[in-house]
């Protein structure tokens, strides 16, 4: 997983022109490196939420009696790359650190540690399950994860082993009838292959059942227990049905300890959608309400395939009905963003050119553009990735994915059961990232609406113009009509004659 990283911009720094140079640095998130005159010296590398503010603090004239770091007299070159999200900043920082300092030092500086997994040793004569944070190319298909922590992996492992009778010992078994066994065998929690209590075929069948449980995240056992429970209920064997229901709940609780992302490492796949940074096709505009927006809204798409992270690739949300237009009006018309096919404005070539010049994207349908982006990401995935880079990418992904949902910016999408991608869900997620979450419509107080209606009388005539409330329409009594007639006469008397 070789890294060939280059920053997006490079600027020569002069202390006398510091203010002018810093004004050209965008005030957006990104990763920057400050280099001195000596090319062999290590640069100052960091990620920040505001490139201009961070560089201004480091390169402005130092304050008196201040201990704050200042590099004004040492920096000669500024390099930076603009990012759109913290996830992208973290990935760019990792690639930059690996290129500048080397893979080992970059890993140490970012404090990347291999996540914990569960490995099922199906290649041995007596398979067992154990938690580990070491990967091997030969065992990737038998390694399930990543888990949030070692405690989470061991908790799931213990819960699954309580459902089966696989061995928990770590020794290389020497099968013999004279083997003393262990406590788990005495408690009937192990099939005890060590002292030949079970045959090799029976133990292999138990290991295959555990493998099916891991691959289906418990669905293989849940379906069998549920079918047996229903059968017992139909046969009026309610005691057995109650026992099977308790077993069903136990299996369901054990399966719930593993996140939906826990899969064989070789089969790990996910699409991560993040907000995109300002690109060359973006232009800030201000609408009639004074709100700034970016023309040509795009989202940044990343792909996790086999534990390898690739991306970002920009995906235009042109043609996806704006999420901002959705409101809580209770109408099915706004239930989901609509995919709008581009309609030519007249001459097909002219319309296409206008759209490309204005939005920086062709007039293809959103689904076609999404599939093109996913295909481009799939083409970037390297087949023979080294385990160190694979471990680093999984560590970066775990650091972002296992955050609380309120602190995790961006969205993740898993493949369908048939291996395809949920393209429309990805498009809706991209629209949410590019445009923002929909705002609920303000609650309408209908009982106050009549009082809010007003009418201007004699508009533009000084001394006569007034604002009055509109009277509700309805049946009027004789007294009401008389009062209205009298009020009209009084108002008419005050109008000066011309």
Short mmCIF file of C-alpha atoms in Angstrom, two decimals, residues 38-478:
data_model
loop_
_atom_site.label_atom_id
_atom_site.label_comp_id
_atom_site.label_asym_id
_atom_site.label_seq_id
_atom_site.Cartn_x
_atom_site.Cartn_y
_atom_site.Cartn_z
CA UNK A 38 17.15 22.77 5.09
CA UNK A 39 15.44 20.18 2.90
CA UNK A 40 16.60 17.39 5.21
CA UNK A 41 14.95 18.92 8.28
CA UNK A 42 11.59 17.56 9.42
CA UNK A 43 8.67 19.89 8.59
CA UNK A 44 5.94 21.01 10.97
CA UNK A 45 2.98 18.86 9.95
CA UNK A 46 -0.54 19.26 11.34
CA UNK A 47 -4.24 19.21 10.50
CA UNK A 48 -6.53 22.08 11.41
CA UNK A 49 -10.11 23.27 11.09
CA UNK A 50 -8.93 26.65 9.75
CA UNK A 51 -5.75 26.82 7.69
CA UNK A 52 -5.47 30.60 7.66
CA UNK A 53 -6.01 30.96 11.39
CA UNK A 54 -3.45 28.26 12.24
CA UNK A 55 -0.79 29.67 9.91
CA UNK A 56 -1.44 33.21 11.11
CA UNK A 57 -0.84 32.11 14.68
CA UNK A 58 2.41 30.37 13.73
CA UNK A 59 3.80 32.94 11.27
CA UNK A 60 2.70 36.32 12.62
CA UNK A 61 5.24 38.43 14.57
CA UNK A 62 5.62 36.89 18.04
CA UNK A 63 4.04 38.56 21.03
CA UNK A 64 6.24 39.79 23.85
CA UNK A 65 6.75 37.38 26.75
CA UNK A 66 4.72 34.73 24.97
CA UNK A 67 5.60 31.03 25.11
CA UNK A 68 3.41 30.18 22.14
CA UNK A 69 5.17 28.37 19.28
CA UNK A 70 6.25 30.77 16.51
CA UNK A 71 7.97 29.67 13.28
CA UNK A 72 8.12 32.99 11.45
CA UNK A 73 11.91 33.11 11.20
CA UNK A 74 12.32 29.43 10.26
CA UNK A 75 9.69 28.76 7.61
CA UNK A 76 10.52 29.20 3.93
CA UNK A 77 7.86 27.05 2.24
CA UNK A 78 4.18 26.46 3.00
CA UNK A 79 2.41 23.37 1.67
CA UNK A 80 -1.23 22.57 2.30
CA UNK A 81 -4.19 20.55 1.06
CA UNK A 82 -7.81 21.59 1.54
CA UNK A 83 -10.16 18.98 3.00
CA UNK A 84 -13.90 18.92 3.59
CA UNK A 85 -14.22 16.84 6.76
CA UNK A 86 -12.34 15.55 9.76
CA UNK A 87 -12.34 12.06 8.25
CA UNK A 88 -10.63 13.30 5.10
CA UNK A 89 -8.19 15.39 7.15
CA UNK A 90 -7.20 12.33 9.17
CA UNK A 91 -6.63 10.25 6.03
CA UNK A 92 -4.62 13.02 4.32
CA UNK A 93 -2.55 13.54 7.48
CA UNK A 94 -1.75 9.81 7.58
CA UNK A 95 -0.66 9.77 3.93
CA UNK A 96 1.46 12.90 4.39
CA UNK A 97 3.09 11.58 7.57
CA UNK A 98 3.85 8.21 5.94
CA UNK A 99 5.45 9.96 2.96
CA UNK A 100 7.47 12.49 4.96
CA UNK A 101 8.49 10.53 8.05
CA UNK A 102 8.10 6.93 6.87
CA UNK A 103 5.39 4.40 7.62
CA UNK A 104 6.67 3.41 11.08
CA UNK A 105 7.22 6.96 12.34
CA UNK A 106 3.97 8.18 10.79
CA UNK A 107 2.10 5.38 12.56
CA UNK A 108 3.72 6.32 15.86
CA UNK A 109 2.94 10.02 15.49
CA UNK A 110 -0.72 9.37 14.73
CA UNK A 111 -0.92 6.73 17.49
CA UNK A 112 -2.39 4.11 15.21
CA UNK A 113 -2.91 0.68 16.75
CA UNK A 114 -4.26 -2.41 15.07
CA UNK A 115 -7.91 -2.98 16.02
CA UNK A 116 -8.93 -6.17 17.79
CA UNK A 117 -10.50 -9.06 15.87
CA UNK A 118 -11.80 -12.56 16.52
CA UNK A 119 -10.04 -15.37 14.69
CA UNK A 120 -11.51 -18.80 14.12
CA UNK A 121 -8.69 -21.25 13.32
CA UNK A 122 -10.55 -23.47 10.86
CA UNK A 123 -7.27 -24.66 9.35
CA UNK A 124 -6.29 -26.63 12.46
CA UNK A 125 -7.44 -30.07 13.52
CA UNK A 126 -9.30 -28.67 16.53
CA UNK A 127 -10.46 -25.10 15.72
CA UNK A 128 -10.82 -22.49 18.45
CA UNK A 129 -11.80 -18.82 18.71
CA UNK A 130 -9.65 -16.12 20.29
CA UNK A 131 -9.26 -12.34 20.21
CA UNK A 132 -6.18 -10.86 18.58
CA UNK A 133 -4.81 -7.65 17.11
CA UNK A 134 -2.35 -9.34 14.77
CA UNK A 135 -3.21 -9.91 11.14
CA UNK A 136 -1.84 -12.56 8.82
CA UNK A 137 -2.49 -12.91 5.11
CA UNK A 138 -3.28 -16.59 5.52
CA UNK A 139 -5.92 -15.94 8.18
CA UNK A 140 -7.72 -12.86 6.81
CA UNK A 141 -10.70 -14.95 5.70
CA UNK A 142 -11.00 -16.38 9.23
CA UNK A 143 -10.58 -13.04 11.03
CA UNK A 144 -13.73 -11.11 11.99
CA UNK A 145 -13.84 -7.46 12.95
CA UNK A 146 -12.91 -4.75 13.58
CA UNK A 147 -14.21 -4.34 17.13
CA UNK A 148 -14.24 -1.15 19.11
CA UNK A 149 -11.88 -2.50 21.76
CA UNK A 150 -10.38 -5.68 23.13
CA UNK A 151 -13.08 -5.83 25.80
CA UNK A 152 -15.80 -5.69 23.12
CA UNK A 153 -14.16 -8.50 21.15
CA UNK A 154 -13.76 -10.75 24.20
CA UNK A 155 -17.29 -10.03 25.36
CA UNK A 156 -18.67 -11.16 22.00
CA UNK A 157 -16.36 -14.19 21.95
CA UNK A 158 -17.48 -15.36 25.41
CA UNK A 159 -21.16 -14.87 24.53
CA UNK A 160 -20.82 -16.95 21.34
CA UNK A 161 -18.83 -19.73 23.04
CA UNK A 162 -21.57 -19.99 25.67
CA UNK A 163 -23.90 -21.04 22.85
CA UNK A 164 -21.57 -23.70 21.48
CA UNK A 165 -19.15 -26.26 22.88
CA UNK A 166 -15.94 -25.25 21.15
CA UNK A 167 -12.74 -25.54 23.14
CA UNK A 168 -11.34 -22.48 24.90
CA UNK A 169 -7.86 -23.78 25.77
CA UNK A 170 -4.76 -22.37 24.07
CA UNK A 171 -2.56 -25.47 24.02
CA UNK A 172 -1.75 -27.56 20.98
CA UNK A 173 -3.90 -30.56 21.71
CA UNK A 174 -2.42 -34.02 21.87
CA UNK A 175 -5.50 -36.20 21.75
CA UNK A 176 -5.34 -39.05 24.23
CA UNK A 177 -7.88 -40.92 26.37
CA UNK A 178 -5.61 -40.22 29.34
CA UNK A 179 -5.80 -36.43 28.90
CA UNK A 180 -7.06 -34.88 32.17
CA UNK A 181 -9.36 -32.39 30.40
CA UNK A 182 -10.34 -29.02 31.91
CA UNK A 183 -13.04 -27.30 33.94
CA UNK A 184 -15.08 -26.41 30.84
CA UNK A 185 -15.33 -30.08 29.98
CA UNK A 186 -16.51 -30.87 33.51
CA UNK A 187 -19.19 -28.14 33.21
CA UNK A 188 -20.32 -29.55 29.85
CA UNK A 189 -19.29 -26.33 28.07
CA UNK A 190 -16.74 -28.06 25.85
CA UNK A 191 -16.94 -31.15 23.68
CA UNK A 192 -13.56 -32.19 25.15
CA UNK A 193 -11.80 -33.37 21.98
CA UNK A 194 -8.62 -33.64 24.05
CA UNK A 195 -9.65 -36.92 25.72
CA UNK A 196 -11.66 -38.20 22.74
CA UNK A 197 -15.06 -37.56 24.33
CA UNK A 198 -16.33 -36.60 20.85
CA UNK A 199 -15.32 -37.71 17.39
CA UNK A 200 -13.41 -35.51 14.96
CA UNK A 201 -16.49 -35.26 12.71
CA UNK A 202 -18.71 -34.03 15.56
CA UNK A 203 -16.20 -31.37 16.58
CA UNK A 204 -15.78 -30.25 12.95
CA UNK A 205 -19.57 -29.87 12.64
CA UNK A 206 -19.60 -27.71 15.78
CA UNK A 207 -16.81 -25.54 14.35
CA UNK A 208 -18.75 -25.09 11.10
CA UNK A 209 -21.80 -23.98 13.11
CA UNK A 210 -19.67 -21.34 14.87
CA UNK A 211 -18.32 -20.15 11.52
CA UNK A 212 -21.87 -19.84 10.16
CA UNK A 213 -22.85 -17.85 13.26
CA UNK A 214 -19.99 -15.39 12.71
CA UNK A 215 -20.64 -14.99 8.98
CA UNK A 216 -24.39 -14.40 9.40
CA UNK A 217 -24.07 -12.48 12.70
CA UNK A 218 -26.29 -15.02 14.45
CA UNK A 219 -29.02 -15.35 11.81
CA UNK A 220 -28.13 -19.00 11.12
CA UNK A 221 -28.89 -20.00 14.71
CA UNK A 222 -31.74 -17.56 15.25
CA UNK A 223 -33.67 -18.95 12.31
CA UNK A 224 -33.23 -22.57 13.45
CA UNK A 225 -34.26 -21.83 17.06
CA UNK A 226 -37.26 -19.75 15.96
CA UNK A 227 -38.49 -22.51 13.62
CA UNK A 228 -38.14 -25.13 16.35
CA UNK A 229 -39.95 -22.87 18.83
CA UNK A 230 -42.87 -22.34 16.46
CA UNK A 231 -43.06 -26.05 15.81
CA UNK A 232 -43.22 -26.80 19.53
CA UNK A 233 -45.93 -24.17 19.97
CA UNK A 234 -48.02 -25.72 17.19
CA UNK A 235 -47.68 -29.12 18.88
CA UNK A 236 -48.99 -27.64 22.16
CA UNK A 237 -45.65 -28.33 23.86
CA UNK A 238 -45.62 -24.97 25.62
CA UNK A 239 -42.92 -25.79 28.18
CA UNK A 240 -40.48 -26.68 25.42
CA UNK A 241 -41.58 -23.61 23.44
CA UNK A 242 -40.89 -21.40 26.47
CA UNK A 243 -37.43 -22.92 26.88
CA UNK A 244 -36.68 -22.39 23.20
CA UNK A 245 -37.88 -18.79 23.46
CA UNK A 246 -35.42 -18.18 26.30
CA UNK A 247 -32.70 -19.68 24.14
CA UNK A 248 -33.78 -17.45 21.25
CA UNK A 249 -33.45 -14.36 23.45
CA UNK A 250 -30.00 -15.52 24.61
CA UNK A 251 -28.83 -16.01 21.03
CA UNK A 252 -30.25 -12.65 20.01
CA UNK A 253 -28.46 -10.92 22.88
CA UNK A 254 -25.17 -12.57 21.90
CA UNK A 255 -25.59 -11.60 18.24
CA UNK A 256 -26.35 -8.00 19.27
CA UNK A 257 -22.89 -7.63 20.82
CA UNK A 258 -21.31 -7.47 17.35
CA UNK A 259 -21.73 -4.36 15.22
CA UNK A 260 -23.01 -4.76 11.67
CA UNK A 261 -19.52 -3.81 10.50
CA UNK A 262 -18.03 -6.97 12.03
CA UNK A 263 -17.28 -9.18 9.04
CA UNK A 264 -14.39 -11.22 7.66
CA UNK A 265 -11.56 -8.78 6.98
CA UNK A 266 -11.29 -9.88 3.37
CA UNK A 267 -14.99 -9.13 2.85
CA UNK A 268 -15.08 -5.75 4.60
CA UNK A 269 -16.80 -3.22 2.33
CA UNK A 270 -18.40 0.14 3.02
CA UNK A 271 -18.99 3.50 1.35
CA UNK A 272 -18.28 6.58 3.46
CA UNK A 273 -19.88 9.87 2.40
CA UNK A 274 -18.45 13.12 3.74
CA UNK A 275 -18.80 16.82 3.03
CA UNK A 276 -16.47 17.94 0.25
CA UNK A 277 -14.07 20.82 0.53
CA UNK A 278 -14.22 23.83 -1.77
CA UNK A 279 -13.06 22.74 -5.21
CA UNK A 280 -12.26 24.57 -8.42
CA UNK A 281 -15.88 24.27 -9.61
CA UNK A 282 -17.31 25.78 -6.41
CA UNK A 283 -18.28 29.42 -6.20
CA UNK A 284 -19.76 31.14 -3.16
CA UNK A 285 -23.12 32.79 -3.79
CA UNK A 286 -25.54 34.67 -1.60
CA UNK A 287 -29.26 34.10 -2.06
CA UNK A 288 -32.08 36.63 -1.63
CA UNK A 289 -32.20 35.98 2.12
CA UNK A 290 -28.49 36.67 2.53
CA UNK A 291 -27.50 33.04 3.08
CA UNK A 292 -24.18 31.95 1.58
CA UNK A 293 -24.26 28.78 -0.48
CA UNK A 294 -21.92 26.94 -2.81
CA UNK A 295 -22.89 26.55 -6.42
CA UNK A 296 -22.23 23.06 -7.73
CA UNK A 297 -22.73 21.20 -4.44
CA UNK A 298 -20.67 18.03 -4.19
CA UNK A 299 -19.96 15.33 -1.64
CA UNK A 300 -16.74 13.40 -1.03
CA UNK A 301 -17.06 9.61 -1.34
CA UNK A 302 -14.61 7.08 0.14
CA UNK A 303 -14.53 3.30 -0.26
CA UNK A 304 -13.46 0.67 2.24
CA UNK A 305 -12.76 -2.58 0.40
CA UNK A 306 -11.00 -5.50 2.05
CA UNK A 307 -9.75 -3.18 4.80
CA UNK A 308 -8.20 -0.70 2.33
CA UNK A 309 -9.43 2.89 2.28
CA UNK A 310 -9.42 4.77 -1.03
CA UNK A 311 -10.72 8.17 -1.99
CA UNK A 312 -12.02 10.77 -1.99
CA UNK A 313 -13.85 11.11 -5.27
CA UNK A 314 -16.20 14.05 -5.67
CA UNK A 315 -19.80 13.23 -6.52
CA UNK A 316 -22.13 15.95 -7.76
CA UNK A 317 -25.60 16.11 -6.22
CA UNK A 318 -27.00 17.88 -9.28
CA UNK A 319 -30.37 16.33 -10.04
CA UNK A 320 -31.01 15.09 -6.52
CA UNK A 321 -33.97 16.93 -5.04
CA UNK A 322 -32.62 19.20 -2.34
CA UNK A 323 -32.99 17.79 1.13
CA UNK A 324 -33.54 21.35 2.30
CA UNK A 325 -36.82 21.35 0.39
CA UNK A 326 -38.15 18.49 2.50
CA UNK A 327 -40.31 19.64 5.36
CA UNK A 328 -42.49 17.92 7.89
CA UNK A 329 -45.70 18.67 6.00
CA UNK A 330 -46.92 15.09 6.16
CA UNK A 331 -47.03 14.68 2.39
CA UNK A 332 -45.60 11.61 0.70
CA UNK A 333 -44.35 13.88 -2.09
CA UNK A 334 -41.52 15.04 0.17
CA UNK A 335 -40.95 11.72 1.93
CA UNK A 336 -37.70 11.10 0.03
CA UNK A 337 -35.48 13.20 -2.28
CA UNK A 338 -36.56 12.75 -5.85
CA UNK A 339 -34.14 11.85 -8.61
CA UNK A 340 -34.71 14.41 -11.32
CA UNK A 341 -33.61 13.62 -14.85
CA UNK A 342 -31.93 16.56 -16.56
CA UNK A 343 -34.17 18.17 -19.19
CA UNK A 344 -32.50 19.83 -22.23
CA UNK A 345 -33.19 23.55 -22.54
CA UNK A 346 -33.51 23.40 -26.32
CA UNK A 347 -30.43 22.53 -28.28
CA UNK A 348 -28.98 19.42 -26.59
CA UNK A 349 -25.35 20.42 -27.09
CA UNK A 350 -25.95 23.96 -25.84
CA UNK A 351 -27.76 22.78 -22.72
CA UNK A 352 -24.99 20.31 -21.95
CA UNK A 353 -22.31 22.96 -22.34
CA UNK A 354 -24.21 25.39 -20.14
CA UNK A 355 -24.65 22.78 -17.41
CA UNK A 356 -21.01 21.71 -17.52
CA UNK A 357 -19.78 25.29 -17.39
CA UNK A 358 -22.05 26.20 -14.52
CA UNK A 359 -22.04 23.06 -12.36
CA UNK A 360 -18.84 21.32 -13.39
CA UNK A 361 -20.73 18.04 -13.95
CA UNK A 362 -22.38 16.37 -16.96
CA UNK A 363 -26.14 16.11 -17.28
CA UNK A 364 -26.24 12.36 -16.58
CA UNK A 365 -28.79 11.00 -14.17
CA UNK A 366 -27.73 10.88 -10.50
CA UNK A 367 -27.66 7.06 -10.50
CA UNK A 368 -25.27 6.98 -13.47
CA UNK A 369 -22.93 9.47 -11.81
CA UNK A 370 -23.00 7.53 -8.54
CA UNK A 371 -22.18 4.25 -10.27
CA UNK A 372 -19.36 5.96 -12.16
CA UNK A 373 -17.90 7.28 -8.88
CA UNK A 374 -18.14 3.85 -7.23
CA UNK A 375 -16.49 2.25 -10.25
CA UNK A 376 -13.63 4.73 -10.08
CA UNK A 377 -13.12 3.96 -6.40
CA UNK A 378 -13.18 0.20 -7.04
CA UNK A 379 -10.48 0.65 -9.68
CA UNK A 380 -8.20 2.35 -7.13
CA UNK A 381 -8.24 -0.59 -4.71
CA UNK A 382 -4.89 -2.38 -4.70
CA UNK A 383 -4.95 -6.16 -4.63
CA UNK A 384 -1.75 -7.11 -2.77
CA UNK A 385 -1.86 -4.64 0.12
CA UNK A 386 0.73 -5.02 2.86
CA UNK A 387 -0.55 -5.88 6.32
CA UNK A 388 0.97 -2.76 7.93
CA UNK A 389 -0.95 -0.42 5.63
CA UNK A 390 -4.07 -2.56 5.98
CA UNK A 391 -3.80 -2.31 9.76
CA UNK A 392 -3.37 1.47 9.57
CA UNK A 393 -6.42 1.95 7.38
CA UNK A 394 -8.54 -0.24 9.63
CA UNK A 395 -7.34 1.74 12.63
CA UNK A 396 -8.29 5.02 10.96
CA UNK A 397 -11.70 3.66 10.02
CA UNK A 398 -12.33 2.26 13.51
CA UNK A 399 -11.34 5.60 15.10
CA UNK A 400 -14.04 7.35 13.08
CA UNK A 401 -16.73 4.65 12.90
CA UNK A 402 -17.00 3.79 16.60
CA UNK A 403 -17.55 7.34 17.74
CA UNK A 404 -20.96 8.25 19.19
CA UNK A 405 -23.35 9.09 16.37
CA UNK A 406 -23.70 12.71 17.48
CA UNK A 407 -19.91 13.14 17.23
CA UNK A 408 -19.45 11.17 14.00
CA UNK A 409 -19.71 13.43 10.98
CA UNK A 410 -20.60 11.73 7.72
CA UNK A 411 -22.53 8.62 6.76
CA UNK A 412 -21.57 5.01 6.05
CA UNK A 413 -23.37 2.56 3.76
CA UNK A 414 -22.90 -1.21 3.64
CA UNK A 415 -23.44 -3.33 0.51
CA UNK A 416 -26.70 -5.14 -0.16
CA UNK A 417 -27.13 -8.87 0.39
CA UNK A 418 -26.37 -9.49 -3.30
CA UNK A 419 -23.10 -7.52 -3.09
CA UNK A 420 -24.39 -4.44 -4.93
CA UNK A 421 -24.43 -0.94 -3.51
CA UNK A 422 -27.58 0.92 -2.36
CA UNK A 423 -27.11 3.68 -4.93
CA UNK A 424 -30.21 5.71 -4.05
CA UNK A 425 -29.42 5.66 -0.34
CA UNK A 426 -25.88 6.81 -1.13
CA UNK A 427 -27.27 9.65 -3.25
CA UNK A 428 -29.59 10.75 -0.45
CA UNK A 429 -26.67 10.67 1.99
CA UNK A 430 -24.57 12.73 -0.42
CA UNK A 431 -27.38 15.29 -0.67
CA UNK A 432 -27.54 15.53 3.12
CA UNK A 433 -23.79 16.07 3.29
CA UNK A 434 -23.74 18.66 0.49
CA UNK A 435 -26.92 20.59 1.27
CA UNK A 436 -27.61 19.86 4.92
CA UNK A 437 -30.35 18.32 6.96
CA UNK A 438 -33.93 19.36 6.19
CA UNK A 439 -35.47 22.00 8.39
CA UNK A 440 -38.89 21.39 9.88
CA UNK A 441 -41.66 23.71 8.79
CA UNK A 442 -42.71 26.23 11.42
CA UNK A 443 -45.87 25.27 13.23
CA UNK A 444 -48.91 27.17 11.96
CA UNK A 445 -51.28 28.57 14.59
CA UNK A 446 -54.47 28.78 12.62
CA UNK A 447 -56.51 30.31 15.42
CA UNK A 448 -54.25 33.38 15.38
CA UNK A 449 -54.26 33.75 11.60
CA UNK A 450 -57.40 35.97 11.34
CA UNK A 451 -55.95 38.42 13.86
CA UNK A 452 -52.73 38.63 11.86
CA UNK A 453 -54.52 39.73 8.68
CA UNK A 454 -54.52 43.49 8.21
CA UNK A 455 -55.54 45.99 5.56
CA UNK A 456 -54.10 49.41 4.73
CA UNK A 457 -56.67 52.17 4.19
CA UNK A 458 -55.85 55.28 2.15
CA UNK A 459 -52.30 54.14 1.43
CA UNK A 460 -50.00 57.04 0.61
CA UNK A 461 -52.24 59.84 1.96
CA UNK A 462 -50.59 61.61 4.82
CA UNK A 463 -52.67 61.90 7.94
CA UNK A 464 -55.27 59.45 6.68
CA UNK A 465 -53.34 56.22 6.06
CA UNK A 466 -54.03 53.60 8.70
CA UNK A 467 -53.74 49.83 9.23
CA UNK A 468 -56.82 47.99 10.40
CA UNK A 469 -57.52 44.32 11.11
CA UNK A 470 -59.60 42.43 8.58
CA UNK A 471 -63.04 41.56 9.93
CA UNK A 472 -64.05 37.90 9.71
CA UNK A 473 -66.62 37.12 7.08
CA UNK A 474 -69.88 35.72 8.33
CA UNK A 475 -73.48 36.52 8.99
CA UNK A 476 -73.90 39.99 10.38
CA UNK A 477 -76.65 41.11 12.65
CA UNK A 478 -78.57 44.35 12.16
#
